[in-house]
Structures are given as C-alpha cells and as structure tokens.
Amino acid sequence: MPRRARAGLAIPLLLLLAFVGVPLVGTEYWIGAILLPFLVLSLAGLGLNLLTGYAGQTSIGSGGFMAVGAFATFGFVVHGGVPLPLALLLAGLAAAGAGLVFGLPSDRIKGFYLMVSSLAAQFFFEWLFQKFPWFYNYGSSGTIALPRIAVFGLDVGSTLGRYYLTLTIVAGLTWFAANLMRSQTGRSFMAVRDMDTAAAVIGIPVYRAKLLAFAVSSFYLGIAGALWAFAYLGSASVQSFGISRSFQILFIIIIGGMGSIAGNFIGAAFISLLPLAIDHVAQALFAGHVDAGLLQNIEKAVFGVLIIWFLIKEPDGLARLFQTIGARLANWLRP
Amino acid sequence: MSLFLETLIGGLLAGTMYSLVAIGFVLIYKASGVFNFAQGSILLFSALLLVTLHEAGLPFVLSAALTMLVLIAGAVVIEHTVLRPLANRSPMTLFMATLGLSYVVEGTAQGLMGAQVHALDLGIEDVPIFFGDVLVSQFDLIAATTAGTLALVLALLFNRTRIGISLRAVADDTRAALSIGINLNRIWQIVWAVAGMVGLVAGVMWGARQGVQFSLSLVVLKALPVLIIGGFTSIGGAIVGGLIVGAAENLAETYIGPFIGGGITPWFPYVLAIAFLYVRPAGLFGERALERV
Amino acid sequence: MTHPTSTIASELLLDVRSVSLAFKGVKAISDLSFSVERGEICALIGPNGAGKSSLLNILNGVYLADSGEIVFAGEHFHRIEPLEAARRGIARTFQNNALFKKMSVIDNILAGLARHTASSFLAQGLRLPSARREEARLREQAEDILAFLDLQPHRHVVVGTLPYGVQKRVELARALVGRPTLLLLDEPLAGMNAGEKAEMSGFIAAINRHLGVTVVLIEHDVGIVMNLAGHIVVLDYGRKIGDGTPAQVRASPDVIAAYLGTRH
C-alpha cells in the first residue's frame, strides 16, 4: 500500500529530526518555551482524542485528570520517595483509576449528559488539590515542584534534558496509541462511537470498551499533566489545570482532527504557534503599543472564529486537510 | 430548625438565578436542538455592554434598549454565520461551534470593553428581612420574583402568540413545521434574540450581585446540572431544576461540607446531576425518545 | 397450528414461547409462539407494523419482552442482553443498516470478531507477538468473508460512502464473520433492484447451505420468500396467523384473507 510506505518513511525522519536535528539547531527559547509545551499538549490531545475522537465519549474535564497526574507524581516523589520514572507510571495509573471512576456513569448516560460527569471530575479535583495541603506538601502558595528531575540517577533538569525526557515519553506513548487504535481495541472504540447499539449486537462489550477508553485516556492525560507541571512549567498549581486547560485540549483535537493520531500534533502545533503569529502581527501593526490583555482577547476571539470555521469547512480537522493536499500533490507529481 | 429553613430558603432563592440562566438554554435547545454553550458569554456580553453604556452617561433604560438592539443584531449574525452553515450537523458539532462562539463573544466583549470589574447598582438594598426568626435576603427575593415573572412572560409568549406557536411547532416536529411554510431561519433568529434578552436579565441580576466581570460567563457551567435535573426542553423544568440545585448545594455545604473541608459547591451539583441521571435518565420533565433500530 | 414437521426437542434451535411486547400500552406482539429448527431458513412475513422487527429485537436482546420466554440452543431466557446473545452465536442485521459509518469495510467486518479476540489491550498496544499473530488470524477470517460475499474491491473504502446495496452486504459480512449459529436478517433485500435481490438471496441460501447457519429473516417480497425459505411464519398485528411450509401457508385461508389477499 503506497500510503503505508510513505508514512513508514515519514515517521523515522520526524523522529530523527526531533531527537537529533532540533537539539542541534534549536535555541533554548524554542526548545523550552515552544517545543516542550507543544509536545505535552500533543500528548494531552492524544489522551482526549482516544476518549472523544475514537470512542465518542465527550469530555470537558481533561484538566482535572492532568491535575491528578501532576499531583500524584509529586506525592509519590515527595511523600513516597519513589524515583521519577516509576512515579510517573504510578501517577498515570492513578489518573487512569480516576478516569475509570468518572467513566462509570457512561453505561447509562450518553452524549451531552455525560459531559456532566467530566465537569464533576474537573471541579472535584480542582477542589481536592486545593483544599487538602497534604497534596502540595503544606507549602504556603499551594504550588508543587520537584526538588530534582533525574532518570536513573542522571540529572535531566536542563532544558535539553527535559526536552529529551518529554520527547521519549511522548514518542513511546504515541506508538502505543497508534498500535492500539489499529487493533481490535481501536475498532471496538470506533464501533461504540459510530453506533453503540449495533456494537453490542455484534458482540462488542460496549461498557467495558467505554471504561477502557476512560482509563487509557486519563492515563495519557495524567502523564501529560505531570510533564506539563515538572518538565515544562517547573512548578504548578491547581490553576495550571483549570477548565480553560480542558477547553484548550478539546480545541486541539477539533482543529487537528478527531479520530486521528497525527491530528493531535498538528492541532497542538497550531494552538502553540497561533498566539505567536498574532503577537507578531499585532506588534508589527501597532508598533509595540498593544496592551497584553487586549492581545489575549484578540487571540481568544480569533480562536473562536477558527473553531467555528473548522467545524463548518473541515470537520475532520487539519489532519484531513493535510492528507487531501498530500494526495493532490502526489497526483500532481506523478508523471 | 431555623438554620435548616434559612439554608433551604436561601438556596431556593439563589437557585432562581440558576433558573434564569437555564431558561435561556432551554429556549434555544427546544427550537434548534443546540446546547448553546455561548449563553454564558452572551450573559457577560450583554451585562457588560449595558454597564459600559450606562457608565458613559446614558440613562439606564436607554442603555438597556440599545443592548437589546445589539442582541437582536447579534442573533441575526449568529444565525447567518454559524447556525445556517451547520444545519443538519450532529448536536455535538453544534455544541462545539457554540463553544467557539463563546470564545468570540468573550474575546470581543472584553477586548472592546475591558476586563475590569464593573459595579452595577440596581438600587436594591440588600438588607435581610426576618420572617419570624428566619432570615431572608431581600435581593434574593427580588431575583426570584424576576425569574418567576420572566417565566410567566415566556409561557404567555409561547402559548398565545403566533411566533410562539410556530416555535412550538418547530420544537415538536421540524420537518412538519417546514412543510407548512414556517421559516426555520427566522425562528432561530427570534429564539436566539429572545434567549439573548433572557441572558441580559440574568446578566443584570448576577452582575448586580457579584459585579459585572468575566466570572459571569462561568455561570453557564452551573446551568448544565440544572438542565439535566429539569430536562433540556422544559421551561418549568429549568425553574424547578434551578431551585433544586440551589437548595441542594446550599444544604450540602451547610450539612456535609464541614465534614470534608467545605467549599464543595463548585462540584456538588454535578454529582447530584449524575445521581439524578441514574434515577431519571431524561430529567424530571424531559422526554426520552425510544431508540429505533 | 402445527409445526411443519414434528421433531424431537433437541433439533430445535430456537423456541419462542408466548412472547408479548407493548409500547406505551400499544400491543406490538401478543402471545406469540413459534419454533425454528436447526439448519432451516425461516421467514417472518406480514404487513408493516405486524411486530416482525420488534420480535428480532427481542431475540437478540435490544428489547425486553413483557412476558414469555425464549429457548435458544436448549437454554431458557426471559431476557437476554445483546452482548450475551452475540456470545451465544446470535447475529443480526438491521432494517436501516447499522454499520459503523466512519470505519472502512474491513474494519467493520473485523469489529464483528470482537468476541473471538483474546489478547489484552496491553498486548495489542505493545504489538506483542501473540497479539500480532491473533490480528493476522482475524484478518484472514475477515478476508474469507470478504471473498465469500464479493466485497474485496471495497476493502478499504469508508462504509458511509458506499451504495446502499453494498452496505447491506457489508452488514451481512459483519454478522457472518463471527460464525453465528443463528442469523437474524431484517429486510435484507429492501431497497434493491431485481438483480441485486437475486444476488442477495443467492448469498443467503449459500450461507445457509454451505456454512450451516440457521437463518430467520423478515422480507416483504413474498415471491422470493417462498423460494428461499422452507418455513414461514405469518404475523398480523402482533399475532401469528400462519405457520408452516410455503405450500401450507399459501393454502391457509387466514393468511389469504389477512395478508396475501389484501396484497395481491
């Protein structure tokens, strides 16, 4: 199949670029302030996409599960003395457990109604991690930060170190998700999304598929939350994972493409780069006299317009748009 | 006992504010099947516009009238640019479009009129009134009366006017309504405009209580459990749902809160709504369609 | 009303006993009993609203009967869940195609093998050898069905974009791939032209004969039904008014009056 062959070549090239090319040419600012958050947001988008894009269960509580991952990692390291890689894994499992619990109502509750469960998760975890000082080790500001970021004794606290840590995790988890979605689990998710009555009739355990989607999705979101807090921000609080974070993740998958693995990266890139572009344009137009608050509001309005525009023009997101363009190019290049 | 009554009554009265917000949702959901996430941002926008005009020296009534005109124009624009191109798309797509719309409205509102908190004085003195030994907020009483009046006016509008009747026809059976020559686009415009007015009233009441500021738009999130409990398609349900949520969260905060650290009102209504869904999957007043295969 | 041939109980695959169903007080099925022998094609006929689709929905658990019981392969059920029905080998197609519209043909068919999948999601996500072997085996089975129903040219096409007649065949493939013992078909020929109908009834006969699958189908085209089915049950307003071989049914005065008479 030609498509497979092309993809087969593109992915090693991308990995080569990310692991070798970027550190060679990237500046501290680009790697630490653009690429790192881009990678983490892609991972979070992937997590939500598994649940919403593939399994069809809408959630606007991604921020809550990211918070679980961040605070659990902190707890395992600080209270439990667990080394970071293991703490991350355990925190992902904790987030998966939380996702499972808030997915329990999905046997009887569907569509809009199910959103209420994800909102319950969002606000419950915001409350939980703010209310009980044990979760942030009794600090006065309610923030969490790791004393040292190390993997197997190797300090990876530098920008490049944190970049490599994030990239490795994101690459691994993306590989896992892509495999999963191409296998029977992925087909069950999509069957539940497209028509859950028929899915049950042909022997797909619908409720189990939904619960698995909630758990796996939350695992990814939990890891993304931990990376957001410790690899990107350095120190985080509940405010880093508020409802607006949940919307941001949802926008990534709408813009990038529901039910697409690559779409998460495209959507996250778009959402990371757009503010920069708007900033540039505004600075050029008004010669640096733009108020930061105003800029933020312009950004917000532009985002909103783009969301609507995408839903009208390209409901399958940028991933599909790129695919169409790619196919046309290939056709055009063919003799 | 008087603590219980006070908590209950305070909650019920505060709940009418939720009802006000939820009514705006129900109108739009009935007419177009859209779960309008932008209702909160419209609430913020209209209150902010009214206050800005009023602060610029216009009389209150004139400011309100101008705001209404803008809301009507906004409804027409939204129908043209968002709803019409997305007609026949899945409810989830439409919901996400209104999420985008809420960003546009919020960004525009705050970009044009600033993000600072505006005080809004309606001339209501918030002195507590005693009924026997039960303390009741005067402001809450007036808010409750407003919600009740608004619901009554809407009920009359629905049942007695030509527009109201075509609106109900659309809600009952869109295809049949189209076949007898009802202009669906016009109906959508009217409904969005009316929902905007309801949003204006709700925005003014909420704004008077906590200042006109960004957090107003977050009221939208509280409306979801209200709608789930009351049903998405019933104005009466929205009112009852609001009362239940208001009373339940007040009671929970007073009686359960102290045992688990307090401050549970941000999440309690959602848990309540989930519990409700288990018992009544379509809400108290909603109808659930039979799944046909 | 007698069964076409008197048989011993062990040869019965399906026995519907006094099943009733009402929607909001309106009777859809009243006190219906009939049985299906292993290996036969049984057709349910009757005018629209006779309760045929509702009956299929009860047989595989989409609806819950108000009373009565179902005996399938010797086991008694008052209610059977859709998933349980699938596990026990009851497969089903729907009147208005219930395919997974955004998935490809091959993925739709593979989804029908969910109950034959043993590997865990971890094994699948990590591409462990066991999971890869299993996936290859599943794909082989799906390919067999694809070939059997002449669907190979459409393998990677997204189902929602295919013509209606092809979609019906994909749905049949998805039901068949799990190797069911009982196949319930709800109007498999609806909306087809004469050529497509002939082709489809050929497939149904082949499924029955070569794969040994017992078939219960709903169909309006009486001419085709009389040729295809060895056993016909006639329903009218939720009641059974005829049950027997095509010849017996054709000769029954009740059936002629209530159904065939009004139609021809």
PDB file of N, CA and C in Angstrom, chain A residues 265-309:
ATOM      1  N   PHE A 265      -0.885  16.281  17.023  1.00  0.00           N
ATOM      2  CA  PHE A 265       0.357  17.041  16.887  1.00  0.00           C
ATOM      3  C   PHE A 265       0.113  18.292  16.042  1.00  0.00           C
ATOM      4  N   ILE A 266      -0.687  18.119  14.992  1.00  0.00           N
ATOM      5  CA  ILE A 266      -0.980  19.264  14.130  1.00  0.00           C
ATOM      6  C   ILE A 266      -1.789  20.303  14.909  1.00  0.00           C
ATOM      7  N   GLY A 267      -2.799  19.828  15.638  1.00  0.00           N
ATOM      8  CA  GLY A 267      -3.627  20.742  16.420  1.00  0.00           C
ATOM      9  C   GLY A 267      -2.821  21.456  17.494  1.00  0.00           C
ATOM     10  N   ALA A 268      -1.952  20.705  18.168  1.00  0.00           N
ATOM     11  CA  ALA A 268      -1.141  21.316  19.225  1.00  0.00           C
ATOM     12  C   ALA A 268      -0.160  22.324  18.635  1.00  0.00           C
ATOM     13  N   ALA A 269       0.402  21.993  17.478  1.00  0.00           N
ATOM     14  CA  ALA A 269       1.316  22.938  16.832  1.00  0.00           C
ATOM     15  C   ALA A 269       0.570  24.214  16.487  1.00  0.00           C
ATOM     16  N   PHE A 270      -0.617  24.045  15.959  1.00  0.00           N
ATOM     17  CA  PHE A 270      -1.428  25.193  15.574  1.00  0.00           C
ATOM     18  C   PHE A 270      -1.716  26.082  16.782  1.00  0.00           C
ATOM     19  N   ILE A 271      -2.130  25.426  17.859  1.00  0.00           N
ATOM     20  CA  ILE A 271      -2.530  26.175  19.047  1.00  0.00           C
ATOM     21  C   ILE A 271      -1.319  26.806  19.739  1.00  0.00           C
ATOM     22  N   SER A 272      -0.126  26.209  19.562  1.00  0.00           N
ATOM     23  CA  SER A 272       1.080  26.791  20.150  1.00  0.00           C
ATOM     24  C   SER A 272       1.601  27.954  19.313  1.00  0.00           C
ATOM     25  N   LEU A 273       1.446  27.832  18.009  1.00  0.00           N
ATOM     26  CA  LEU A 273       2.056  28.833  17.128  1.00  0.00           C
ATOM     27  C   LEU A 273       1.145  30.029  16.864  1.00  0.00           C
ATOM     28  N   LEU A 274      -0.168  29.803  16.908  1.00  0.00           N
ATOM     29  CA  LEU A 274      -1.088  30.898  16.590  1.00  0.00           C
ATOM     30  C   LEU A 274      -0.882  32.142  17.462  1.00  0.00           C
ATOM     31  N   PRO A 275      -0.767  31.977  18.803  1.00  0.00           N
ATOM     32  CA  PRO A 275      -0.536  33.168  19.633  1.00  0.00           C
ATOM     33  C   PRO A 275       0.721  33.925  19.218  1.00  0.00           C
ATOM     34  N   LEU A 276       1.763  33.174  18.859  1.00  0.00           N
ATOM     35  CA  LEU A 276       2.999  33.825  18.409  1.00  0.00           C
ATOM     36  C   LEU A 276       2.747  34.637  17.148  1.00  0.00           C
ATOM     37  N   ALA A 277       1.993  34.037  16.239  1.00  0.00           N
ATOM     38  CA  ALA A 277       1.710  34.715  14.982  1.00  0.00           C
ATOM     39  C   ALA A 277       0.893  35.981  15.226  1.00  0.00           C
ATOM     40  N   ILE A 278      -0.140  35.842  16.062  1.00  0.00           N
ATOM     41  CA  ILE A 278      -0.984  37.005  16.358  1.00  0.00           C
ATOM     42  C   ILE A 278      -0.144  38.101  17.014  1.00  0.00           C
ATOM     43  N   ASP A 279       0.707  37.682  17.928  1.00  0.00           N
ATOM     44  CA  ASP A 279       1.580  38.621  18.616  1.00  0.00           C
ATOM     45  C   ASP A 279       2.441  39.389  17.617  1.00  0.00           C
ATOM     46  N   HIS A 280       3.036  38.635  16.690  1.00  0.00           N
ATOM     47  CA  HIS A 280       3.900  39.247  15.673  1.00  0.00           C
ATOM     48  C   HIS A 280       3.133  40.269  14.842  1.00  0.00           C
ATOM     49  N   VAL A 281       1.963  39.831  14.369  1.00  0.00           N
ATOM     50  CA  VAL A 281       1.166  40.706  13.513  1.00  0.00           C
ATOM     51  C   VAL A 281       0.782  41.979  14.276  1.00  0.00           C
ATOM     52  N   ALA A 282       0.326  41.784  15.518  1.00  0.00           N
ATOM     53  CA  ALA A 282      -0.111  42.932  16.310  1.00  0.00           C
ATOM     54  C   ALA A 282       1.052  43.887  16.563  1.00  0.00           C
ATOM     55  N   GLN A 283       2.204  43.326  16.907  1.00  0.00           N
ATOM     56  CA  GLN A 283       3.367  44.190  17.170  1.00  0.00           C
ATOM     57  C   GLN A 283       3.741  44.962  15.915  1.00  0.00           C
ATOM     58  N   ALA A 284       3.662  44.287  14.771  1.00  0.00           N
ATOM     59  CA  ALA A 284       4.014  44.956  13.520  1.00  0.00           C
ATOM     60  C   ALA A 284       3.011  46.054  13.194  1.00  0.00           C
ATOM     61  N   LEU A 285       1.719  45.745  13.419  1.00  0.00           N
ATOM     62  CA  LEU A 285       0.672  46.714  13.076  1.00  0.00           C
ATOM     63  C   LEU A 285       0.688  47.933  13.996  1.00  0.00           C
ATOM     64  N   PHE A 286       0.829  47.658  15.298  1.00  0.00           N
ATOM     65  CA  PHE A 286       0.703  48.759  16.248  1.00  0.00           C
ATOM     66  C   PHE A 286       2.053  49.158  16.846  1.00  0.00           C
ATOM     67  N   ALA A 287       3.107  48.694  16.241  1.00  0.00           N
ATOM     68  CA  ALA A 287       4.474  49.055  16.644  1.00  0.00           C
ATOM     69  C   ALA A 287       4.695  48.921  18.148  1.00  0.00           C
ATOM     70  N   GLY A 288       4.253  47.780  18.689  1.00  0.00           N
ATOM     71  CA  GLY A 288       4.574  47.504  20.087  1.00  0.00           C
ATOM     72  C   GLY A 288       3.718  48.225  21.112  1.00  0.00           C
ATOM     73  N   HIS A 289       2.630  48.864  20.645  1.00  0.00           N
ATOM     74  CA  HIS A 289       1.815  49.591  21.618  1.00  0.00           C
ATOM     75  C   HIS A 289       0.554  48.826  22.003  1.00  0.00           C
ATOM     76  N   VAL A 290       0.582  47.503  21.876  1.00  0.00           N
ATOM     77  CA  VAL A 290      -0.613  46.748  22.194  1.00  0.00           C
ATOM     78  C   VAL A 290      -0.559  46.250  23.629  1.00  0.00           C
ATOM     79  N   ASP A 291      -1.647  46.478  24.315  1.00  0.00           N
ATOM     80  CA  ASP A 291      -1.781  46.014  25.687  1.00  0.00           C
ATOM     81  C   ASP A 291      -1.885  44.482  25.709  1.00  0.00           C
ATOM     82  N   ALA A 292      -1.208  43.855  26.666  1.00  0.00           N
ATOM     83  CA  ALA A 292      -1.160  42.386  26.714  1.00  0.00           C
ATOM     84  C   ALA A 292      -2.554  41.798  26.903  1.00  0.00           C
ATOM     85  N   GLY A 293      -3.370  42.477  27.709  1.00  0.00           N
ATOM     86  CA  GLY A 293      -4.725  41.978  27.941  1.00  0.00           C
ATOM     87  C   GLY A 293      -5.545  41.993  26.668  1.00  0.00           C
ATOM     88  N   LEU A 294      -5.402  43.080  25.921  1.00  0.00           N
ATOM     89  CA  LEU A 294      -6.139  43.194  24.659  1.00  0.00           C
ATOM     90  C   LEU A 294      -5.708  42.093  23.700  1.00  0.00           C
ATOM     91  N   LEU A 295      -4.405  41.875  23.656  1.00  0.00           N
ATOM     92  CA  LEU A 295      -3.859  40.856  22.772  1.00  0.00           C
ATOM     93  C   LEU A 295      -4.459  39.487  23.092  1.00  0.00           C
ATOM     94  N   GLN A 296      -4.584  39.240  24.388  1.00  0.00           N
ATOM     95  CA  GLN A 296      -5.138  37.966  24.830  1.00  0.00           C
ATOM     96  C   GLN A 296      -6.591  37.814  24.357  1.00  0.00           C
ATOM     97  N   ASN A 297      -7.320  38.933  24.404  1.00  0.00           N
ATOM     98  CA  ASN A 297      -8.717  38.876  23.974  1.00  0.00           C
ATOM     99  C   ASN A 297      -8.848  38.715  22.464  1.00  0.00           C
ATOM    100  N   ILE A 298      -7.945  39.374  21.739  1.00  0.00           N
ATOM    101  CA  ILE A 298      -7.948  39.202  20.282  1.00  0.00           C
ATOM    102  C   ILE A 298      -7.693  37.728  19.953  1.00  0.00           C
ATOM    103  N   GLU A 299      -6.689  37.199  20.647  1.00  0.00           N
ATOM    104  CA  GLU A 299      -6.329  35.796  20.466  1.00  0.00           C
ATOM    105  C   GLU A 299      -7.544  34.893  20.696  1.00  0.00           C
ATOM    106  N   LYS A 300      -8.260  35.198  21.755  1.00  0.00           N
ATOM    107  CA  LYS A 300      -9.418  34.396  22.122  1.00  0.00           C
ATOM    108  C   LYS A 300     -10.475  34.443  21.013  1.00  0.00           C
ATOM    109  N   ALA A 301     -10.752  35.668  20.545  1.00  0.00           N
ATOM    110  CA  ALA A 301     -11.770  35.819  19.501  1.00  0.00           C
ATOM    111  C   ALA A 301     -11.340  35.105  18.222  1.00  0.00           C
ATOM    112  N   VAL A 302     -10.059  35.236  17.867  1.00  0.00           N
ATOM    113  CA  VAL A 302      -9.566  34.571  16.656  1.00  0.00           C
ATOM    114  C   VAL A 302      -9.710  33.057  16.788  1.00  0.00           C
ATOM    115  N   PHE A 303      -9.380  32.546  17.971  1.00  0.00           N
ATOM    116  CA  PHE A 303      -9.533  31.112  18.229  1.00  0.00           C
ATOM    117  C   PHE A 303     -10.969  30.669  18.003  1.00  0.00           C
ATOM    118  N   GLY A 304     -11.866  31.455  18.579  1.00  0.00           N
ATOM    119  CA  GLY A 304     -13.283  31.113  18.447  1.00  0.00           C
ATOM    120  C   GLY A 304     -13.706  31.066  16.993  1.00  0.00           C
ATOM    121  N   VAL A 305     -13.295  32.083  16.239  1.00  0.00           N
ATOM    122  CA  VAL A 305     -13.651  32.132  14.819  1.00  0.00           C
ATOM    123  C   VAL A 305     -13.081  30.915  14.098  1.00  0.00           C
ATOM    124  N   LEU A 306     -11.833  30.581  14.412  1.00  0.00           N
ATOM    125  CA  LEU A 306     -11.206  29.433  13.750  1.00  0.00           C
ATOM    126  C   LEU A 306     -11.926  28.135  14.059  1.00  0.00           C
ATOM    127  N   ILE A 307     -12.331  27.974  15.323  1.00  0.00           N
ATOM    128  CA  ILE A 307     -13.059  26.760  15.709  1.00  0.00           C
ATOM    129  C   ILE A 307     -14.321  26.619  14.853  1.00  0.00           C
ATOM    130  N   ILE A 308     -15.073  27.715  14.782  1.00  0.00           N
ATOM    131  CA  ILE A 308     -16.319  27.667  14.007  1.00  0.00           C
ATOM    132  C   ILE A 308     -16.004  27.394  12.537  1.00  0.00           C
ATOM    133  N   TRP A 309     -14.980  28.079  12.053  1.00  0.00           N
ATOM    134  CA  TRP A 309     -14.610  27.913  10.651  1.00  0.00           C
ATOM    135  C   TRP A 309     -14.239  26.462  10.349  1.00  0.00           C
TER     136      TRP A 309
END
